[in-house]
PDB file of C-alpha atoms and ligand atoms in Angstrom:
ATOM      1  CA  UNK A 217      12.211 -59.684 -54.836  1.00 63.00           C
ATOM      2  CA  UNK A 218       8.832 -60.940 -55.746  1.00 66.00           C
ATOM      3  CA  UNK A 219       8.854 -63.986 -57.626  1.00 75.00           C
ATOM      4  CA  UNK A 220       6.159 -62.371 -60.145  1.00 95.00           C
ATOM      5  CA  UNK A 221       5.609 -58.735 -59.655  1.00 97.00           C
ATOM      6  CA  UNK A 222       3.265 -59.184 -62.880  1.00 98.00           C
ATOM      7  CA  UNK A 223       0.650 -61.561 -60.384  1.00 98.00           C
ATOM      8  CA  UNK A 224       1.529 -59.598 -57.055  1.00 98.00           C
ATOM      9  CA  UNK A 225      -0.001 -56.641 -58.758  1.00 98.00           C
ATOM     10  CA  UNK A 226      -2.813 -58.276 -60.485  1.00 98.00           C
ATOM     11  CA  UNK A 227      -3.861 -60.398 -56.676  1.00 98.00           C
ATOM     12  CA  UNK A 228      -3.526 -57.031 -54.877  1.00 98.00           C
ATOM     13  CA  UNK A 229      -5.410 -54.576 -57.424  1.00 98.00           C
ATOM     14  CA  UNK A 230      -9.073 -54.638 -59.268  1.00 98.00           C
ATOM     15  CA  UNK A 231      -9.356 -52.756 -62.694  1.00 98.00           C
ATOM     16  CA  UNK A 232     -11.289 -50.111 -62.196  1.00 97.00           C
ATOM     17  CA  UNK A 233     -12.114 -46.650 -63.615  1.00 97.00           C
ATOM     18  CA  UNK A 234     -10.199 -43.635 -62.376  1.00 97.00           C
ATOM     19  CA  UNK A 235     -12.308 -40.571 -61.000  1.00 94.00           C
ATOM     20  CA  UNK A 236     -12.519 -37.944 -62.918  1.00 95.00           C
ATOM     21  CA  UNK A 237     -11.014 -39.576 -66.428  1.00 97.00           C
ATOM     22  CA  UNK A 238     -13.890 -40.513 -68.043  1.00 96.00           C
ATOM     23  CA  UNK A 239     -12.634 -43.999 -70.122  1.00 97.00           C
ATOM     24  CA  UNK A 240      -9.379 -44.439 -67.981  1.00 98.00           C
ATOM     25  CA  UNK A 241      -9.263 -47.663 -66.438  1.00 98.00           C
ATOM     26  CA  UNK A 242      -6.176 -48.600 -64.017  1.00 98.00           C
ATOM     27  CA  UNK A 243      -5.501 -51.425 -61.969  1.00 98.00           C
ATOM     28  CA  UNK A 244      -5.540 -49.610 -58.149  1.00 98.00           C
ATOM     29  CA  UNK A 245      -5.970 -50.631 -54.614  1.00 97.00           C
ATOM     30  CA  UNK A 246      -8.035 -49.469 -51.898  1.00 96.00           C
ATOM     31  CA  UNK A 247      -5.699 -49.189 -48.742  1.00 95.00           C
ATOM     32  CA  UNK A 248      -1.708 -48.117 -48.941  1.00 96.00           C
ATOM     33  CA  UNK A 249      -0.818 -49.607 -45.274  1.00 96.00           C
ATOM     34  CA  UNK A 250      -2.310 -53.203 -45.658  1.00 97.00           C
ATOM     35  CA  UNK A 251      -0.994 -53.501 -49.538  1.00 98.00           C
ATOM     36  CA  UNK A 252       2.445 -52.092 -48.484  1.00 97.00           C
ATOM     37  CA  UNK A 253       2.763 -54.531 -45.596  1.00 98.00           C
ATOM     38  CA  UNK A 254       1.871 -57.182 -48.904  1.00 98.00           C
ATOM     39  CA  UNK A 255       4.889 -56.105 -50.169  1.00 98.00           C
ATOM     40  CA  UNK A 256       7.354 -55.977 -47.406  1.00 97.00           C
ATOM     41  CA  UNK A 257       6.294 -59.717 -47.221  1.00 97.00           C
ATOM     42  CA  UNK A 258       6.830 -60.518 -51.184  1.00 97.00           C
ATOM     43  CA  UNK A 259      10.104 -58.976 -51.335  1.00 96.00           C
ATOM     44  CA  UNK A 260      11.191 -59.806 -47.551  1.00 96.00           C
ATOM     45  CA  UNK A 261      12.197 -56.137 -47.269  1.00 97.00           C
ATOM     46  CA  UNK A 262      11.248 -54.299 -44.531  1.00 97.00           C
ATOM     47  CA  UNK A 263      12.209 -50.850 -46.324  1.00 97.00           C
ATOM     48  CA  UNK A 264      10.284 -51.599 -49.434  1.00 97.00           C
ATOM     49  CA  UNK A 265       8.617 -48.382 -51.039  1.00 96.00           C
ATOM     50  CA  UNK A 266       5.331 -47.672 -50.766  1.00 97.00           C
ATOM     51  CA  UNK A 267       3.074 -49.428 -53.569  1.00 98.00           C
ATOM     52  CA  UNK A 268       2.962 -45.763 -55.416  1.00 98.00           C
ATOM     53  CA  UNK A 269       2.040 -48.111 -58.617  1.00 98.00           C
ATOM     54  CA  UNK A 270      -1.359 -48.888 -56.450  1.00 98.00           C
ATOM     55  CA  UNK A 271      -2.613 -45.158 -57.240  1.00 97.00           C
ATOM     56  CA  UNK A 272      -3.562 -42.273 -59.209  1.00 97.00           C
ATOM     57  CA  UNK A 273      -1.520 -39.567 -57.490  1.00 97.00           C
ATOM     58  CA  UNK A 274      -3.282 -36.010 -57.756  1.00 97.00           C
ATOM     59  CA  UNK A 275       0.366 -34.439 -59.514  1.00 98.00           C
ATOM     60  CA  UNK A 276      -0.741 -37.401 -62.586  1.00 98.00           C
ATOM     61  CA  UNK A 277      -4.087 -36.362 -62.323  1.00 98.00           C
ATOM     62  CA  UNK A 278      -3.305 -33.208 -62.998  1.00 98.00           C
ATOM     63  CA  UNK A 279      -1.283 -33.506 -65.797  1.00 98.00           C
ATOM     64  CA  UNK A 280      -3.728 -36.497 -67.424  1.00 98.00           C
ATOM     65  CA  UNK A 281      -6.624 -33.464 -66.963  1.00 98.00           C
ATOM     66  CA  UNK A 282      -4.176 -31.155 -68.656  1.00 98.00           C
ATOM     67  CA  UNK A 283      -3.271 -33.677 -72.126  1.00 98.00           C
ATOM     68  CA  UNK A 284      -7.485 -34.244 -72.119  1.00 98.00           C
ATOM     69  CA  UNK A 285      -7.440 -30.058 -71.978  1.00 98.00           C
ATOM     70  CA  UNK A 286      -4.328 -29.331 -74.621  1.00 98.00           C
ATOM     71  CA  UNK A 287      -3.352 -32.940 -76.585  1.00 98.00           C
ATOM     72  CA  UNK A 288      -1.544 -30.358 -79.151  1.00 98.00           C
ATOM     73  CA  UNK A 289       1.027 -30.745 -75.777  1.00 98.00           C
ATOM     74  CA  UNK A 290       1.888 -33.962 -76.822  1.00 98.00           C
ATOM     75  CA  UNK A 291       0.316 -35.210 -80.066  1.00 98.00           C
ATOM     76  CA  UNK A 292       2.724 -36.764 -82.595  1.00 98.00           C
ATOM     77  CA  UNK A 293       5.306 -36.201 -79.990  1.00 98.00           C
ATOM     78  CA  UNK A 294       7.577 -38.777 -78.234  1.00 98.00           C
ATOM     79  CA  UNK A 295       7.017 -38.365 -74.358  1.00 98.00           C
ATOM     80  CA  UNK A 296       8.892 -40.184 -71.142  1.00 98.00           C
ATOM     81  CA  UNK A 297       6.526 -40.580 -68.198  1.00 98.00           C
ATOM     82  CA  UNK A 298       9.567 -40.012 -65.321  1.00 98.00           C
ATOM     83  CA  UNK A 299       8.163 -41.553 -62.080  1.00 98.00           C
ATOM     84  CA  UNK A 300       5.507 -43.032 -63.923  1.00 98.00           C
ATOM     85  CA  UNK A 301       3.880 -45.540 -61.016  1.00 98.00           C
ATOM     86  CA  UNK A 302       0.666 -46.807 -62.644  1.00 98.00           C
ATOM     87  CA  UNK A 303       1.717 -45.627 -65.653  1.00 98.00           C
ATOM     88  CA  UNK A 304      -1.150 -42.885 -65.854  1.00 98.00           C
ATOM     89  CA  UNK A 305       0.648 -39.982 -67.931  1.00 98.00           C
ATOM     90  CA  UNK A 306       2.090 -41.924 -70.161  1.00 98.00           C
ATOM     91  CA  UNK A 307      -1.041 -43.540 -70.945  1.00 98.00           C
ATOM     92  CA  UNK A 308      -3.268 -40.112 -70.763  1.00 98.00           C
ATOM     93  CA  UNK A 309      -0.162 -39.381 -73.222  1.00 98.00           C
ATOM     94  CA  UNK A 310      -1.028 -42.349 -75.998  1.00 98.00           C
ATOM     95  CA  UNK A 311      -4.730 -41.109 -75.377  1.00 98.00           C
ATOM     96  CA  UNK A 312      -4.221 -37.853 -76.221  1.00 98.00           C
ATOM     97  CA  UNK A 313      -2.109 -38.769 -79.511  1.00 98.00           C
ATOM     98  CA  UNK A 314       1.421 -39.115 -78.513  1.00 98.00           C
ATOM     99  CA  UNK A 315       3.544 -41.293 -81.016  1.00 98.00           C
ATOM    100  CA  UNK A 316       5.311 -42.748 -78.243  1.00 98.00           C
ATOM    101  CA  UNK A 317       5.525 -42.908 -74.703  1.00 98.00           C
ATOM    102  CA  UNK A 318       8.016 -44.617 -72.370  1.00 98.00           C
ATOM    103  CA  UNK A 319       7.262 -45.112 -67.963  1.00 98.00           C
ATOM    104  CA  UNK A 320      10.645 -45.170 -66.382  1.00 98.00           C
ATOM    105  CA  UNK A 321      10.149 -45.901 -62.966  1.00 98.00           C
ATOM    106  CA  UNK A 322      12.578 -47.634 -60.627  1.00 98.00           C
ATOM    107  CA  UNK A 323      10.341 -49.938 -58.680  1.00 98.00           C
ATOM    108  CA  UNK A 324       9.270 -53.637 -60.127  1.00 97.00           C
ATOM    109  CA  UNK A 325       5.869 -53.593 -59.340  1.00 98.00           C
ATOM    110  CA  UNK A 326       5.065 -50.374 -60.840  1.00 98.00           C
ATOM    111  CA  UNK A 327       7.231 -51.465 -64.054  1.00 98.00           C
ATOM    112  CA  UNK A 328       4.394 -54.787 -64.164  1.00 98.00           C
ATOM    113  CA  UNK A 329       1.780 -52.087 -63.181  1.00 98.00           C
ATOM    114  CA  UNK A 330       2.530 -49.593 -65.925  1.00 98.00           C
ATOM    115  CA  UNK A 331       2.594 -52.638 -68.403  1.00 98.00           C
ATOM    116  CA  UNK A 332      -1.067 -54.111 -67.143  1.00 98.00           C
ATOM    117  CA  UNK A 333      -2.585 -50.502 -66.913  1.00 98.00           C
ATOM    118  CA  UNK A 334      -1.357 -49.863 -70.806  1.00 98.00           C
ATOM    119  CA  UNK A 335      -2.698 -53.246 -72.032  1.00 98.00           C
ATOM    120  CA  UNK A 336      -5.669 -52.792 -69.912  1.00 98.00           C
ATOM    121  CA  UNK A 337      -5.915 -49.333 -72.121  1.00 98.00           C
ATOM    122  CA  UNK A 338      -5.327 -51.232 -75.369  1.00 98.00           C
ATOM    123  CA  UNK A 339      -1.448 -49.066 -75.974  1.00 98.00           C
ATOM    124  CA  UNK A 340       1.806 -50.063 -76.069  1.00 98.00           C
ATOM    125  CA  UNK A 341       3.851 -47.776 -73.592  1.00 98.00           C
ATOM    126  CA  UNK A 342       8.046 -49.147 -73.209  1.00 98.00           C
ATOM    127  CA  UNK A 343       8.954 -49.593 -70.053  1.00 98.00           C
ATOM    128  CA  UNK A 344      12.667 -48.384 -68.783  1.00 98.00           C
ATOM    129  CA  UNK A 345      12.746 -49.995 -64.894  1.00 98.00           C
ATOM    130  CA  UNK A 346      16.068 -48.413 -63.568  1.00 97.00           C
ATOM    131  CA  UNK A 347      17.051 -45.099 -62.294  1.00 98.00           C
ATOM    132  CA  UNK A 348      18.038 -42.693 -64.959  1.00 98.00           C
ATOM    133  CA  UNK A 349      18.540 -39.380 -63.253  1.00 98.00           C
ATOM    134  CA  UNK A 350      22.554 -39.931 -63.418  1.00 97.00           C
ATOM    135  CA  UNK A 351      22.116 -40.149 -67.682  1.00 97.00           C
ATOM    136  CA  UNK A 352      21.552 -37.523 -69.947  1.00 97.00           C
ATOM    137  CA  UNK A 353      18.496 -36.182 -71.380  1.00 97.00           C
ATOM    138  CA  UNK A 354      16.538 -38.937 -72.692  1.00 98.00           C
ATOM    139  CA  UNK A 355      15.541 -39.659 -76.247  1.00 97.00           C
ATOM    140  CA  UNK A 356      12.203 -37.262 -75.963  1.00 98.00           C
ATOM    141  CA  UNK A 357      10.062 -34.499 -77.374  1.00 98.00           C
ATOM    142  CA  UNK A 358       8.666 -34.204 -74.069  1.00 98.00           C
ATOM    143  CA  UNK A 359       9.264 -35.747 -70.241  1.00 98.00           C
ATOM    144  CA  UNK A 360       5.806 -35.793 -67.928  1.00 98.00           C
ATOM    145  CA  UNK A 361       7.139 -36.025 -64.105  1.00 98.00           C
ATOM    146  CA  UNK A 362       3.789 -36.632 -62.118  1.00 98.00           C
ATOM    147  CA  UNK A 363       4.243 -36.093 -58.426  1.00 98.00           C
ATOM    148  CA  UNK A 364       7.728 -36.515 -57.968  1.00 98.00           C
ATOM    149  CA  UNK A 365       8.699 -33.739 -54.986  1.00 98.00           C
ATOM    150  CA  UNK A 366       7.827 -35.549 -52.115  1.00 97.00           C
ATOM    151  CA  UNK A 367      10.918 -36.803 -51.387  1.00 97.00           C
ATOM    152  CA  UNK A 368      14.208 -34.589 -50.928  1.00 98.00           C
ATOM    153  CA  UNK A 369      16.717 -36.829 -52.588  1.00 97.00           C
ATOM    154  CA  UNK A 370      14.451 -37.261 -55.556  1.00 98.00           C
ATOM    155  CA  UNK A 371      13.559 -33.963 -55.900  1.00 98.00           C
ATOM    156  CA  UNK A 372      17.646 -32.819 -55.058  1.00 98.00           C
ATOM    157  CA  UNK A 373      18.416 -34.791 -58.495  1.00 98.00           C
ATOM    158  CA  UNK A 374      15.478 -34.760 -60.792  1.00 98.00           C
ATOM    159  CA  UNK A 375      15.442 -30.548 -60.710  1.00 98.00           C
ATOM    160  CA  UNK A 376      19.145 -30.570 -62.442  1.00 98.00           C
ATOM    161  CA  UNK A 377      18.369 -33.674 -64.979  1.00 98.00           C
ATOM    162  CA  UNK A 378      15.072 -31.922 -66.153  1.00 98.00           C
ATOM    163  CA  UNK A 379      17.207 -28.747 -66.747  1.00 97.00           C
ATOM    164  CA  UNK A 380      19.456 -30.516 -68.818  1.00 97.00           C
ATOM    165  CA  UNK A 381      16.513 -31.939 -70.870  1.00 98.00           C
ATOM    166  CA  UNK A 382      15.052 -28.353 -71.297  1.00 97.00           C
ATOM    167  CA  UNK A 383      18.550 -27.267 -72.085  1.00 97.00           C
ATOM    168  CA  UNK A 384      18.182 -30.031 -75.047  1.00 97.00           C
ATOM    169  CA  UNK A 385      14.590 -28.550 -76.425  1.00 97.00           C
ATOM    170  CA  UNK A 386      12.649 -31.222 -74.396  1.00 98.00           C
ATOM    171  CA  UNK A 387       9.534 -29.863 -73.294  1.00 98.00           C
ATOM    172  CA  UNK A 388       8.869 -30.531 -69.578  1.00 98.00           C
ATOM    173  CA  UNK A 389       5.367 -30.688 -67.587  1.00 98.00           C
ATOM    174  CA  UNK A 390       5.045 -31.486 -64.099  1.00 98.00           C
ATOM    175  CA  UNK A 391       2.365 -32.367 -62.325  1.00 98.00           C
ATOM    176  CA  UNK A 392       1.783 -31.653 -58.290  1.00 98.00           C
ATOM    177  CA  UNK A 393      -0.810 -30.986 -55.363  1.00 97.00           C
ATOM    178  CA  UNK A 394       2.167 -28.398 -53.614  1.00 96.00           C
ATOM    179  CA  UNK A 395       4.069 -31.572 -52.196  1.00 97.00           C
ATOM    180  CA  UNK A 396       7.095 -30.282 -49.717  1.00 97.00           C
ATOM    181  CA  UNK A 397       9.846 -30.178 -51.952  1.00 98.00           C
ATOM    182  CA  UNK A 398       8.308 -28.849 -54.902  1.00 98.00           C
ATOM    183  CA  UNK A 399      11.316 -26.419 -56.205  1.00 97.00           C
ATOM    184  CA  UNK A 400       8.408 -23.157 -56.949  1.00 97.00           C
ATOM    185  CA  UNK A 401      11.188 -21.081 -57.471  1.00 96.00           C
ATOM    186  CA  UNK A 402      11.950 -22.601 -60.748  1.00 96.00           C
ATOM    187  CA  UNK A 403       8.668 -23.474 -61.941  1.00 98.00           C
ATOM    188  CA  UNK A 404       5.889 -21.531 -64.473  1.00 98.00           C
ATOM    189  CA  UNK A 405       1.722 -22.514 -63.390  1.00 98.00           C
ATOM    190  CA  UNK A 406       0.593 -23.372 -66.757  1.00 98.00           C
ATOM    191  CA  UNK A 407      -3.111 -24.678 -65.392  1.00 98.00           C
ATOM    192  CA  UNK A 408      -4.817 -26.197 -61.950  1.00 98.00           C
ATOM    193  CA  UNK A 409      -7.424 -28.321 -61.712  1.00 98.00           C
ATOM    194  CA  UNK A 410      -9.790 -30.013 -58.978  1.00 96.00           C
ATOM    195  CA  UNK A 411      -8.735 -33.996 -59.199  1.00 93.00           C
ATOM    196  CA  UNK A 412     -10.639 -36.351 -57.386  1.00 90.00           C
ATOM    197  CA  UNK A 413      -8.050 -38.954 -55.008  1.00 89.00           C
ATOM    198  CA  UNK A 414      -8.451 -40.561 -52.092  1.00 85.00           C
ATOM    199  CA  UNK A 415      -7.890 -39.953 -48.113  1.00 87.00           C
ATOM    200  CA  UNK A 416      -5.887 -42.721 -48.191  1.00 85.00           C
ATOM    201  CA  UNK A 417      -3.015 -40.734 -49.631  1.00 85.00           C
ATOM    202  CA  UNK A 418      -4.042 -37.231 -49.337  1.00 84.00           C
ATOM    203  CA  UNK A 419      -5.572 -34.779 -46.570  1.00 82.00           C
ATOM    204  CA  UNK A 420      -8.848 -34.714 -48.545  1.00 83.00           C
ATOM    205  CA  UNK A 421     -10.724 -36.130 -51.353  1.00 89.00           C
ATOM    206  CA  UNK A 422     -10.354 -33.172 -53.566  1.00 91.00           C
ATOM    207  CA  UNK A 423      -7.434 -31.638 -54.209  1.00 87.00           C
ATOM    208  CA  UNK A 424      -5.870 -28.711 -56.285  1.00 93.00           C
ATOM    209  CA  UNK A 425      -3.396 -30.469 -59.095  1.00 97.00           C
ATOM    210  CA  UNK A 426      -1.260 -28.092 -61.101  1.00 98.00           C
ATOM    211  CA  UNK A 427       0.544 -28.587 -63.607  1.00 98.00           C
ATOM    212  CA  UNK A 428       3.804 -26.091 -63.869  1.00 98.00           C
ATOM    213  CA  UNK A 429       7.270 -25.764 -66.391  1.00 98.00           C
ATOM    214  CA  UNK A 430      10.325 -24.801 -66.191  1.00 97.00           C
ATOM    215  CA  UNK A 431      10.661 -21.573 -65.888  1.00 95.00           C
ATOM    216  CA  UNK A 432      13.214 -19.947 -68.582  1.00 88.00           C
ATOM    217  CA  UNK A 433      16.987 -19.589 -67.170  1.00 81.00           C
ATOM    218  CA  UNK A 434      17.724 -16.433 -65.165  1.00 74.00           C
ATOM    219  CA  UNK A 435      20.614 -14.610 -67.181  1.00 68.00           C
ATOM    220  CA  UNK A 436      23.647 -13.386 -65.284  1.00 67.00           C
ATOM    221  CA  UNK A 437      23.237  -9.724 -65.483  1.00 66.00           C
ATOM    222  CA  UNK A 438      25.702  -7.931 -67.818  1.00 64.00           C
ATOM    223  CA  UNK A 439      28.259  -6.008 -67.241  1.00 59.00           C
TER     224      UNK A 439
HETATM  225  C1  SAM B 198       4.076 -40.449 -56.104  1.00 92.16           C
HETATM  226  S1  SAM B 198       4.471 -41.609 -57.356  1.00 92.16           S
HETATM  227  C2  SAM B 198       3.747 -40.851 -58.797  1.00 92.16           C
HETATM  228  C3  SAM B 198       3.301 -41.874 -59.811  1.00 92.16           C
HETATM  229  C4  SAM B 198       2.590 -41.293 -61.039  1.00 92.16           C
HETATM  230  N1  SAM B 198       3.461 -40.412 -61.782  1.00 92.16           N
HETATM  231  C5  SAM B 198       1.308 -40.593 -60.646  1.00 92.16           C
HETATM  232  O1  SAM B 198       1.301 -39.341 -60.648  1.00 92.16           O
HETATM  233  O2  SAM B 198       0.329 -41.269 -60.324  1.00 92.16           O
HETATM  234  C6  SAM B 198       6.237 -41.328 -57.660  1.00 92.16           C
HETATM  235  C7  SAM B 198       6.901 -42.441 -58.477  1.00 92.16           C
HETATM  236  O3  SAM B 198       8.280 -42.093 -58.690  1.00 92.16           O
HETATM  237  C8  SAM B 198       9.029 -43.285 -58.679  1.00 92.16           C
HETATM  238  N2  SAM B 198      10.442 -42.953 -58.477  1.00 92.16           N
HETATM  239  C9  SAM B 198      11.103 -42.625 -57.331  1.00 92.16           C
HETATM  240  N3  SAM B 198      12.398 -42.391 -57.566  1.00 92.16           N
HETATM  241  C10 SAM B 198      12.578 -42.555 -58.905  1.00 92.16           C
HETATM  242  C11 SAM B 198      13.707 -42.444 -59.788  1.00 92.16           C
HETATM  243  N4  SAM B 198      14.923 -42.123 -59.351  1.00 92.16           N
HETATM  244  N5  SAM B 198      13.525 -42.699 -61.097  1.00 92.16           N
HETATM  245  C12 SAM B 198      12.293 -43.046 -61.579  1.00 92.16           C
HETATM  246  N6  SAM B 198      11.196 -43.157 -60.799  1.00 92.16           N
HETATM  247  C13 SAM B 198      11.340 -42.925 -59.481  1.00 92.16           C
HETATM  248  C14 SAM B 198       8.403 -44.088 -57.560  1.00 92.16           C
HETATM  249  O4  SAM B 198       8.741 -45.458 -57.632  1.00 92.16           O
HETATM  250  C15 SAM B 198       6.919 -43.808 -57.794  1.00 92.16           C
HETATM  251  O5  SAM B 198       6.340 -44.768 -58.623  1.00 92.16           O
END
């Protein structure tokens, strides 16, 4: 573990304004291979994560574009950023009036990152830095998950634990550029929009974000 996840992220990162998000500043880097080889040397872990914290992912994009679009989504409203990396939604979140907003998010550096980016942003967003997918719903008017299908294990348990939120009255957005294990099935389009990323994560510059729900529960048919 790095000794201070707080500095790692503040050597590796320049504050600088994310495309797109007219006012939203976020501390990001240029290049994922060279800063994720950074942090297989802080930690001494060869299977460190990628530095997701580093970036605006276009799923967060879309959903920040979406809050600037509809704040009624979230104004007065407490909201958990799940998988919050940089800390973007729940930030775009505070922006667009939310009472409250909380980044869970499981790796250290984005914890530091989501705390920097909020200061940076002049709001106060609580960070939760441990894996809550095996709890129940969380304390929440609504959860923002942005760009969370691209890996199969995450994706196999954050479908049922968003479910059980929804089941509670939580409203749930999710935000995604059509990553592989995005569960479509399940999901309602509420919006799409053209957010502006970077080739260093994506296929191109410009990609389509949308933001989806859950779609209602399929009733057994009766008898
Ligand atoms: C692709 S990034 C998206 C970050 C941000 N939401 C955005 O759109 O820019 C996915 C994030 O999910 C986090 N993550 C992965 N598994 C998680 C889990 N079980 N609980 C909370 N966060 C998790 C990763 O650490 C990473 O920061």
């Amino acid at each position: 573990m790095a000794a201070s996840p707080r500095a790692f992220v503040l050597r590796q990162t320049t504050l600088r304004p994310v495309p797109g998000l007219d006012g939203l500043r976020l501390h990001l880097a240029d290049e994922v291979l060279p800063l994720w080889h950074a942090v297989q040397l802080e930690t001494g872990d060869p299977d460190a994560p990628l530095p997701y914290w580093a970036f605006a992912w276009s799923g967060g994009l879309a959903i920040a574009h979406h809050l600037r679009v509809d704040p009624t989504l979230v104004a007065g409203r407490r909201v958990v950023d799940l998988g919050s990396g940089s800390g973007l939604c729940a930030i775009a979140a505070l922006e667009a009036g939310a009472s409250e907003a909380t980044g869970i998010d499981i790796d250290p550096f984005a914890a530091a990152a989501i705390a920097l980016n909020a200061r940076a942003a002049g709001r106060r967003v609580r960070v939760v830095r441990r894996d809550v997918l095996g709890d129940g719903p969380p304390d929440a008017d609504v959860i923002l998950a942005g760009d969370c299908w691209y890996e199969a294990g995450l994706a196999t348990r954050l479908l049922p634990w968003l479910g059980r939120a929804r089941e509670r009255g939580i409203e749930v957005l999710m935000g995604d550029p059509g990553r592989r294990y995005l569960p479509l099935d399940e999901l309602v389009e509420l919006a799409r929009y053209e957010v502006r990323t970077t080739t260093e994560l994506e296929d191109l510059e410009r990609k389509d974000g949308r933001v989806y729900t859950l779609a209602p529960p399929t009733r057994a048919p009766s008898r």
